[in-house]
PDB file of C-alpha atoms in Angstrom:
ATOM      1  CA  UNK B  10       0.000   0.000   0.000  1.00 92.00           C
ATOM      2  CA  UNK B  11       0.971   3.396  -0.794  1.00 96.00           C
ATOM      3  CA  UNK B  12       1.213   6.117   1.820  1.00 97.00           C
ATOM      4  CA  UNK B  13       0.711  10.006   2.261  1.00 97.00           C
ATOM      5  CA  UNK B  14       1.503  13.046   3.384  1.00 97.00           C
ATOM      6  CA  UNK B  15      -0.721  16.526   2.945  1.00 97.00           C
ATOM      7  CA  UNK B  16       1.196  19.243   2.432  1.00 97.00           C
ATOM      8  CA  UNK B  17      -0.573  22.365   2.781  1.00 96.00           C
ATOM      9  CA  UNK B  18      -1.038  24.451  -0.024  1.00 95.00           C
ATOM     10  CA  UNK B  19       0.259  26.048  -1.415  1.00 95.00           C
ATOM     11  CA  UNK B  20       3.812  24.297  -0.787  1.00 96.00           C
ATOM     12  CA  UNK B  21       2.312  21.329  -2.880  1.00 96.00           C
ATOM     13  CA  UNK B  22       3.435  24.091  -5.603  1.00 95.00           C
ATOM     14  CA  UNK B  23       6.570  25.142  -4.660  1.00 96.00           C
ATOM     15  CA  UNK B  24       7.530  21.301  -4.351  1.00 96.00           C
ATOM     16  CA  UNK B  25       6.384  20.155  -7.591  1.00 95.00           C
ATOM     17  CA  UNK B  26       7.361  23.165  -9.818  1.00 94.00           C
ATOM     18  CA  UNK B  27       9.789  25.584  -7.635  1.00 94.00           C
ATOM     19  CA  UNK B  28      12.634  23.547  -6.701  1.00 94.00           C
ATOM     20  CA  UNK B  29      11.266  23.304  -2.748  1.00 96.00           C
ATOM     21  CA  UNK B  30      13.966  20.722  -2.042  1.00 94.00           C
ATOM     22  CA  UNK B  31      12.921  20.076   1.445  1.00 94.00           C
ATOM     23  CA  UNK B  32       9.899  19.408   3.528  1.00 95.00           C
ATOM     24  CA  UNK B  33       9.991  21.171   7.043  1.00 95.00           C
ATOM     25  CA  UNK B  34       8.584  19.139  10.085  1.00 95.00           C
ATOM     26  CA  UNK B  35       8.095  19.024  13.595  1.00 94.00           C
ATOM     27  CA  UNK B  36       8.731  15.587  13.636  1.00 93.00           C
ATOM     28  CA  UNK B  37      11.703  12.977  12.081  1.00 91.00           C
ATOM     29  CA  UNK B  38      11.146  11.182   9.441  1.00 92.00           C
ATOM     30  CA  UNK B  39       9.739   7.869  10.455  1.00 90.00           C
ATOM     31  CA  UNK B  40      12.803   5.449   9.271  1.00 88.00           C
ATOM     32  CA  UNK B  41      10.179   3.239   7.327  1.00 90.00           C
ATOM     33  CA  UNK B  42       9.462   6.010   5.162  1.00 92.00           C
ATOM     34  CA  UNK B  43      13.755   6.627   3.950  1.00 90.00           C
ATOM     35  CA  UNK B  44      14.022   6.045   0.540  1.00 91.00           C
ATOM     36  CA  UNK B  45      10.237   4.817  -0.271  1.00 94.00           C
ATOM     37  CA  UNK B  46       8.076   6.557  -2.183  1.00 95.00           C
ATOM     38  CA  UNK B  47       4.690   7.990  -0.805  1.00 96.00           C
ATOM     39  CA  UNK B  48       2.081  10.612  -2.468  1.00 98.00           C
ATOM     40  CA  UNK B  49       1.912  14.102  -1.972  1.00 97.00           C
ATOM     41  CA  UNK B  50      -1.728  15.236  -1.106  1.00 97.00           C
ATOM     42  CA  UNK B  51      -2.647  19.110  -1.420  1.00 96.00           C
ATOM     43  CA  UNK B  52      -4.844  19.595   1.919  1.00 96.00           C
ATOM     44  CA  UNK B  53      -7.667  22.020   2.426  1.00 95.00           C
ATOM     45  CA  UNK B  54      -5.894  24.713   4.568  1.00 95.00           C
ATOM     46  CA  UNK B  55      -4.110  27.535   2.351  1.00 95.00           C
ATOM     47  CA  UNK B  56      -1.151  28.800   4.284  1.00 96.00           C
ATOM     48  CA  UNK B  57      -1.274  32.640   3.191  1.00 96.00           C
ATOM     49  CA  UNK B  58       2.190  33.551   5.402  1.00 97.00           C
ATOM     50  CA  UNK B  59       3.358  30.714   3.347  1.00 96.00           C
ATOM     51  CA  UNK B  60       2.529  32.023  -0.163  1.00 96.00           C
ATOM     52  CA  UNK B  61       4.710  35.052   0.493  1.00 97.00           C
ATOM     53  CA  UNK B  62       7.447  33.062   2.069  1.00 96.00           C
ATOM     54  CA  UNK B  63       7.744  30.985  -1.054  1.00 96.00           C
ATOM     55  CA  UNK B  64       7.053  34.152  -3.574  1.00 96.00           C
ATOM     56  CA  UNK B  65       9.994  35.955  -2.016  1.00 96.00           C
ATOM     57  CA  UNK B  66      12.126  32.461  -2.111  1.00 96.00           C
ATOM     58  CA  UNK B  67      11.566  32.700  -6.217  1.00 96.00           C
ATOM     59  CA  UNK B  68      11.669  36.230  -6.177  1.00 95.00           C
ATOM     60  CA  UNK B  69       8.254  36.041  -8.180  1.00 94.00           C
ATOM     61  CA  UNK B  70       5.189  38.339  -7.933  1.00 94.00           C
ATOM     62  CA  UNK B  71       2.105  35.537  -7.934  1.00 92.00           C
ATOM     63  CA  UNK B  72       1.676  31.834  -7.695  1.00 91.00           C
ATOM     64  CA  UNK B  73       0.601  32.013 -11.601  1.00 88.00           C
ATOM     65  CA  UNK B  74       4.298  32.882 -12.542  1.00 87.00           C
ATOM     66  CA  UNK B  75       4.838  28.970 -10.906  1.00 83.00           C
ATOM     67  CA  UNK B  76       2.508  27.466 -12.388  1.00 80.00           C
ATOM     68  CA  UNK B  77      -0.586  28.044 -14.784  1.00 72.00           C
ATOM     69  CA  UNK B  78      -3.465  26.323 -12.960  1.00 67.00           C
ATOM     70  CA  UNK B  79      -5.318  26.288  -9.723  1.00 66.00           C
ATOM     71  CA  UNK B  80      -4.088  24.952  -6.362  1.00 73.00           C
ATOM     72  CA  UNK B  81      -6.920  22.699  -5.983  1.00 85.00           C
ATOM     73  CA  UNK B  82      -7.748  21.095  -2.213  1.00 93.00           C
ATOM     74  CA  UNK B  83      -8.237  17.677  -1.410  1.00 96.00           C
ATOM     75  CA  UNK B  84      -6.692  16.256  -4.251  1.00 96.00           C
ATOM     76  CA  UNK B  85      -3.217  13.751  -4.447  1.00 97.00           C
ATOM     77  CA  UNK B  86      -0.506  15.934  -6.702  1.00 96.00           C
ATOM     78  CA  UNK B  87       1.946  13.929  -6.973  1.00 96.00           C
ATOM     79  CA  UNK B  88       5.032  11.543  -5.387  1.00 98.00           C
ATOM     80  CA  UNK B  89       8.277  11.788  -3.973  1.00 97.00           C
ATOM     81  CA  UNK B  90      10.578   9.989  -1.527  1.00 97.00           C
ATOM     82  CA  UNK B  91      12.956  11.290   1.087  1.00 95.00           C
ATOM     83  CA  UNK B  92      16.219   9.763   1.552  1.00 85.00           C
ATOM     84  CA  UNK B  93      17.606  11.962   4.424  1.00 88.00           C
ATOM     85  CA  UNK B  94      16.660  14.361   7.070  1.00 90.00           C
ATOM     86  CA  UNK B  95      19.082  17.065   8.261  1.00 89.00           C
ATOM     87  CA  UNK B  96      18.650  20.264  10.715  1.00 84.00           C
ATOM     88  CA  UNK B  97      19.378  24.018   9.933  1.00 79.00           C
ATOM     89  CA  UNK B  98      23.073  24.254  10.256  1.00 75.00           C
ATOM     90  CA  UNK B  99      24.024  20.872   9.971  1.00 75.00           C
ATOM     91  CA  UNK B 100      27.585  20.889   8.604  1.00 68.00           C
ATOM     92  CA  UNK B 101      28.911  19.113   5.776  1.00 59.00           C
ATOM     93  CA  UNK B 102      25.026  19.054   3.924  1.00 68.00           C
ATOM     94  CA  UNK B 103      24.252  21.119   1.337  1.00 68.00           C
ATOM     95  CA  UNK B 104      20.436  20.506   1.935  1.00 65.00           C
ATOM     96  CA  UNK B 105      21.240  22.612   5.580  1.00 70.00           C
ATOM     97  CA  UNK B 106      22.359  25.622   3.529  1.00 78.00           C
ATOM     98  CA  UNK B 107      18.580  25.345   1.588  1.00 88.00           C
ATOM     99  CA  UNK B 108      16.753  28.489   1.634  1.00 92.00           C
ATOM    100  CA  UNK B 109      13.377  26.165   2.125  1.00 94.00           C
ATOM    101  CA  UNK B 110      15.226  24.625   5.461  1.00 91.00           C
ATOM    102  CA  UNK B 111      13.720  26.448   8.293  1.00 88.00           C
ATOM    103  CA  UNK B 112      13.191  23.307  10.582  1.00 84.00           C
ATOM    104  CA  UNK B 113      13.542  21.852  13.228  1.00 91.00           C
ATOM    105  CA  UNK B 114      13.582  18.748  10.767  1.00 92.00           C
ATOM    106  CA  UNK B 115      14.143  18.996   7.118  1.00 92.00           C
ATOM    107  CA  UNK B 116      13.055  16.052   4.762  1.00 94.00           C
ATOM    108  CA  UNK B 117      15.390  16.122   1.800  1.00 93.00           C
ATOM    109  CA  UNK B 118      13.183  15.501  -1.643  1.00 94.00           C
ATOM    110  CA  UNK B 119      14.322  13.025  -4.299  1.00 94.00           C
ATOM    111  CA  UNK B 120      12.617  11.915  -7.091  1.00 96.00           C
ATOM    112  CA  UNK B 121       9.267  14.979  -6.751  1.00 97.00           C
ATOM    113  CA  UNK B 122       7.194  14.339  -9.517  1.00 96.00           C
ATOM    114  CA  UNK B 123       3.759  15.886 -10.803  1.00 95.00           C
ATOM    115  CA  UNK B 124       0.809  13.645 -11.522  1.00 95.00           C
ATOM    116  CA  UNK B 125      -0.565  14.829 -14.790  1.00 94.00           C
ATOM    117  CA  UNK B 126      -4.015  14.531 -13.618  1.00 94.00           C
ATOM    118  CA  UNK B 127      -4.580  15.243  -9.858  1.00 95.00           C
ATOM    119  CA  UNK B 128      -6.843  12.642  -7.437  1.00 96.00           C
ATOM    120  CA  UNK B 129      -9.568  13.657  -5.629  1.00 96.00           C
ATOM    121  CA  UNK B 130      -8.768  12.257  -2.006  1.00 96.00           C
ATOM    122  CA  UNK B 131      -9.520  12.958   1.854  1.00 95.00           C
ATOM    123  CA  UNK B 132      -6.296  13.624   3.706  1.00 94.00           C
ATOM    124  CA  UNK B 133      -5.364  13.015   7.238  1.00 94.00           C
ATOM    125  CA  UNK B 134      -2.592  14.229   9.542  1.00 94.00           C
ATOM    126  CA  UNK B 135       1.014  12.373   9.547  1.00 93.00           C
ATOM    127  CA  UNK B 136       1.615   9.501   6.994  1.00 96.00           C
ATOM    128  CA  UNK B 137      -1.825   7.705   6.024  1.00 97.00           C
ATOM    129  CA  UNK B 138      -2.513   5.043   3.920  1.00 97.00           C
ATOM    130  CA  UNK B 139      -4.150   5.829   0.150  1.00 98.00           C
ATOM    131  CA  UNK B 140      -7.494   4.462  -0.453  1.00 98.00           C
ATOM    132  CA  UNK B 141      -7.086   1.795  -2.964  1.00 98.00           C
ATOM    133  CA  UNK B 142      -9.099   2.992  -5.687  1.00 98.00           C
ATOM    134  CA  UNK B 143      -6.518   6.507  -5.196  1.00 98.00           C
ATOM    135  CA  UNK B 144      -3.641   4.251  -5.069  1.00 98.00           C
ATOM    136  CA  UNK B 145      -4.838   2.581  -8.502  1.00 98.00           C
ATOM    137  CA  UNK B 146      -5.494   5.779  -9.579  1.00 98.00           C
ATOM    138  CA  UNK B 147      -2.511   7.385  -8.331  1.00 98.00           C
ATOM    139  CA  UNK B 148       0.141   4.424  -9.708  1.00 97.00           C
ATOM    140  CA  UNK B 149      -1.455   4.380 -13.413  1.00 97.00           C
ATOM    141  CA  UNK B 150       0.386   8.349 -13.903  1.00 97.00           C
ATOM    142  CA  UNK B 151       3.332   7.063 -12.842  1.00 93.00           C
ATOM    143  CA  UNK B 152       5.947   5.752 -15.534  1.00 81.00           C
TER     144      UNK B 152
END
C-alpha cells in the first residue's frame, strides 16, 4: 500500500514546480518512510504567510508565474521519496544551507514528480494510507 503526506497548499506548488527541495517538520522522518516513495496530497488549509514566504524564495510576484493552474484542495498531486533528514546548520550538507530549510527537521526531496491529472482524495494528519481505488489511480500516472 501506498502512503501520504498533505502538504498544505500552497507548498504542494513550490515542491512540484519551484525547486522546494525540502519538507519542514516538527517531527523525524519515520525510518520506514527513507528512501520509499509515498504521495503528496494538497490539503484544504491555504497557508497565506506561506505564499509570500515561497514568492519571495523565487523572487516572483504571484503563484501564476509557478505554475498556470489552480491549487486545488483535497486532491493527491503527486510523489516523492525522502532519503535523508538534516537540521538548519548541519555541517557538511548542502540541503542545511537550503533556503526552504527552516526546521527543526528537514526532509530532503528526491525523485518529486507531478501527476498529470490530480486525485480527488480525503487527507489526514502524519503519513496515512491511500485508499485503494486513489492508489490505482494514483500508480497508473506514474511511468
Amino acid at each position: 500500500m501506498m502512503e501520504a503526506i498533505t502538504l498544505w497548499r500552497p507548498w504542494e506548488l513550490a515542491t512540484l514546480y519551484g525547486g522546494k527541495d525540502v519538507e519542514n517538520r516538527s517531527w523525524v522522518l519515520p525510518f520506514r518512510m527513507r528512501g520509499k516513495p509515498f504521495a503528496l496530497h494538497a490539503g484544504q488549509k491555504f497557508d497565506k504567510d506561506g505564499e509570500a514566504t515561497i514568492l519571495r524564495i523565487l523572487g516572483i510576484q504571484s503563484l501564476a508565474e509557478l505554475w498556470h493552474g489552480a491549487s486545488e484542495p483535497g486532491v493527491v498531486v503527486g510523489v516523492a521519496s525522502v532519503d535523508r533528514v538534516v537540521q538548519p546548520g548541519d555541517r557538511l550538507d548542502k540541503a542545511s544551507e537550503s533556503p526552504w530549510l527552516f526546521g527543526p527537521w528537514g526532509w530532503v526531496w528526491r525523485d518529486v514528480r507531478a501527476l498529470p491529472r490530480p486525485v480527488p482524495c480525503k487527507g489526514r494528519q502524519g503519513f496515512w494510507r491511500l485508499p485503494p481505488a486513489v492508489e490505482a489511480a494514483v500508480r497508473e500516472q506514474l511511468p
